[in-house]
Coordinates of C-alpha atoms in Angstrom, one line a residue:
P30 CA 63.0 47.2 14.2
N31 CA 59.7 45.6 15.5
E32 CA 58.0 45.6 12.1
D33 CA 58.0 41.8 11.9
C34 CA 57.3 41.3 15.7
P35 CA 55.0 44.1 16.7
V36 CA 53.2 42.3 19.5
P37 CA 55.0 43.0 22.8
I38 CA 55.9 40.1 25.1
L39 CA 53.5 39.4 28.0
P40 CA 55.1 39.1 31.4
L41 CA 54.1 36.0 33.5
T42 CA 50.5 36.1 34.4
S43 CA 47.8 33.8 35.6
V44 CA 45.0 35.8 33.8
K45 CA 43.9 33.5 31.0
R46 CA 42.0 36.3 29.2
D47 CA 45.2 38.4 29.0
V48 CA 47.2 35.4 27.5
E49 CA 44.5 34.6 25.0
G50 CA 44.2 38.2 24.0
R51 CA 47.9 38.5 23.4
I52 CA 47.9 35.3 21.3
D53 CA 45.0 36.6 19.2
E54 CA 47.1 39.7 18.4
M55 CA 50.0 37.6 17.0
F56 CA 50.5 36.7 13.4
S57 CA 53.2 34.9 11.4
D58 CA 55.2 37.1 9.1
G59 CA 58.8 37.9 8.4
I60 CA 61.9 36.0 9.3
T61 CA 62.7 33.4 11.9
H62 CA 65.4 33.8 14.6
I63 CA 64.5 30.9 16.9
N64 CA 67.2 31.7 19.4
Y65 CA 65.9 35.2 19.9
G66 CA 62.4 34.1 20.8
L67 CA 63.8 31.4 23.1
V68 CA 66.0 34.0 24.9
W69 CA 62.9 36.2 25.5
G70 CA 61.0 33.2 26.8
W71 CA 63.9 32.5 29.2
R72 CA 63.9 36.2 30.3
V73 CA 60.2 36.0 31.2
L74 CA 60.8 32.9 33.5
S75 CA 63.9 34.4 35.1
P76 CA 63.6 36.2 38.4
D77 CA 66.0 38.9 37.0
Q78 CA 65.5 42.0 34.9
P79 CA 63.9 42.9 32.6
F80 CA 61.1 40.8 34.1
T81 CA 61.0 40.0 37.8
Q82 CA 57.8 37.8 38.1
G83 CA 59.8 34.5 37.9
V84 CA 60.5 32.7 41.1
P85 CA 64.2 31.8 41.9
Y86 CA 65.6 28.9 39.9
D87 CA 66.2 26.9 43.1
N88 CA 62.6 27.2 44.3
R89 CA 61.4 23.5 44.4
E90 CA 57.7 24.4 44.7
F91 CA 57.7 25.6 41.1
S92 CA 58.6 23.9 37.8
K93 CA 59.7 26.3 35.0
A94 CA 58.9 25.2 31.4
I95 CA 59.2 26.8 27.9
V96 CA 57.1 25.6 25.0
L97 CA 59.0 26.6 21.9
M98 CA 57.1 26.2 18.6
T99 CA 58.5 27.1 15.2
D100 CA 56.9 27.0 11.8
G101 CA 60.1 27.6 10.0
E102 CA 63.9 27.5 10.1
N103 CA 66.3 30.2 11.1
F104 CA 66.5 32.6 8.2
Y105 CA 68.4 35.6 7.1
S106 CA 68.6 37.6 3.9
N107 CA 69.9 40.9 2.6
F108 CA 66.4 42.2 2.3
S109 CA 65.1 41.5 5.8
F110 CA 65.8 43.5 8.9
G111 CA 66.1 41.0 11.8
A112 CA 67.1 40.9 15.4
Y113 CA 70.7 41.4 14.3
G114 CA 70.0 44.1 11.8
F115 CA 70.5 43.5 8.1
L116 CA 72.7 40.6 6.9
F117 CA 75.0 43.0 5.1
D118 CA 75.8 44.6 8.5
G119 CA 77.8 41.5 9.4
N120 CA 76.5 41.4 13.0
L121 CA 76.6 37.6 13.0
G122 CA 80.3 37.7 11.9
T123 CA 79.4 37.1 8.3
T124 CA 77.5 38.6 5.4
N125 CA 77.0 35.2 3.8
R126 CA 73.4 34.0 4.2
F127 CA 74.2 30.3 4.6
A128 CA 77.0 31.1 7.2
A129 CA 74.5 33.4 9.1
V130 CA 72.0 30.6 9.3
R131 CA 74.6 28.2 10.6
E132 CA 75.5 30.8 13.2
L133 CA 71.8 31.2 14.2
N134 CA 71.5 27.4 14.5
A135 CA 74.6 27.3 16.7
R136 CA 73.2 30.1 18.9
T137 CA 69.9 28.3 19.2
A138 CA 71.7 25.2 20.4
T139 CA 73.7 27.2 22.9
V140 CA 70.7 28.9 24.3
C141 CA 68.9 25.6 24.6
S142 CA 71.8 24.1 26.6
N143 CA 72.0 27.2 28.9
I144 CA 68.3 27.1 29.6
K145 CA 68.4 23.4 30.4
E146 CA 71.4 23.9 32.7
K147 CA 69.1 26.3 34.8
G148 CA 66.7 23.4 35.3
I149 CA 64.0 24.8 32.9
I150 CA 62.1 22.1 31.0
I151 CA 62.0 22.8 27.2
Y152 CA 59.2 21.4 25.0
T153 CA 59.7 21.9 21.3
I154 CA 57.3 21.7 18.5
T155 CA 57.9 21.9 14.8
F156 CA 54.7 22.9 13.0
Q157 CA 54.5 22.1 9.3
V158 CA 58.3 22.0 9.1
S159 CA 59.7 19.7 6.5
S160 CA 63.4 20.5 7.1
F161 CA 65.1 17.6 8.9
N162 CA 67.8 20.0 10.0
V163 CA 65.2 22.1 11.9
Q164 CA 63.5 19.0 13.3
D165 CA 66.9 17.7 14.5
L166 CA 67.8 21.0 16.1
M167 CA 64.4 21.2 17.9
Q168 CA 64.7 17.5 19.1
K169 CA 68.1 18.3 20.5
C170 CA 66.9 21.5 22.1
A171 CA 64.1 19.7 24.0
T172 CA 64.9 18.5 27.5
D173 CA 64.6 14.9 26.3
P174 CA 63.3 13.3 23.1
S175 CA 59.9 12.8 24.6
K176 CA 59.5 16.5 24.8
Y177 CA 59.9 17.1 21.1
F178 CA 56.8 17.0 18.9
N179 CA 56.5 17.2 15.1
S180 CA 53.1 18.5 14.1
P181 CA 52.5 18.3 10.4
D182 CA 48.9 19.6 10.6
S183 CA 46.6 21.5 12.9
N184 CA 44.9 18.5 14.4
T185 CA 48.3 17.1 15.5
L186 CA 49.3 20.5 16.8
E187 CA 46.2 20.6 18.9
R188 CA 46.8 17.1 20.3
T189 CA 50.4 18.1 21.0
F190 CA 49.4 21.2 23.1
R191 CA 46.9 19.1 25.0
A192 CA 49.6 16.4 25.8
I193 CA 52.0 19.1 26.9
G194 CA 49.3 20.7 29.1
R195 CA 48.5 17.3 30.7
E196 CA 52.2 16.8 31.4
L197 CA 52.6 20.2 32.9
S198 CA 49.5 19.8 35.0
N199 CA 50.9 16.5 36.4
L200 CA 54.2 18.3 37.2
R201 CA 52.2 20.9 39.1
I202 CA 50.1 18.4 41.1
G203 CA 53.1 16.1 41.8

């Protein structure tokens, strides 16, 4: 089941070398289930199991933030084993690819709303994504429109991450 996502998630850490090492292990391959990645990001920030490094949600000394980047749209096919099994298993309530993608988009929107209700800041980035549907979904997922970034190329992506880093640093200092 982890064939397309073989790099385990890294619990919260302040060891930059560990974070960079884990990033270096990652690669882009397979299918996209945006909501699934977003849920795991939320779990890492949560003070609850399966990760317990996160501070309580009401701790005013800390700001929690997720930076969600996607290079594609939610996708499902009969030939790909994803987080919900195979499409023909019907685990999303359908075996129709287009209906499954609509369900994945709806689940992504729900997860975004639930995370924001917990006071977590969401930054979203679309990288080389031409789909207006995905761009719209990510813009609505962001905490506010200023936290959505469309990055059509690597230079823009680098500037985007620097801008987010500056904003997060200001939150921490403030």
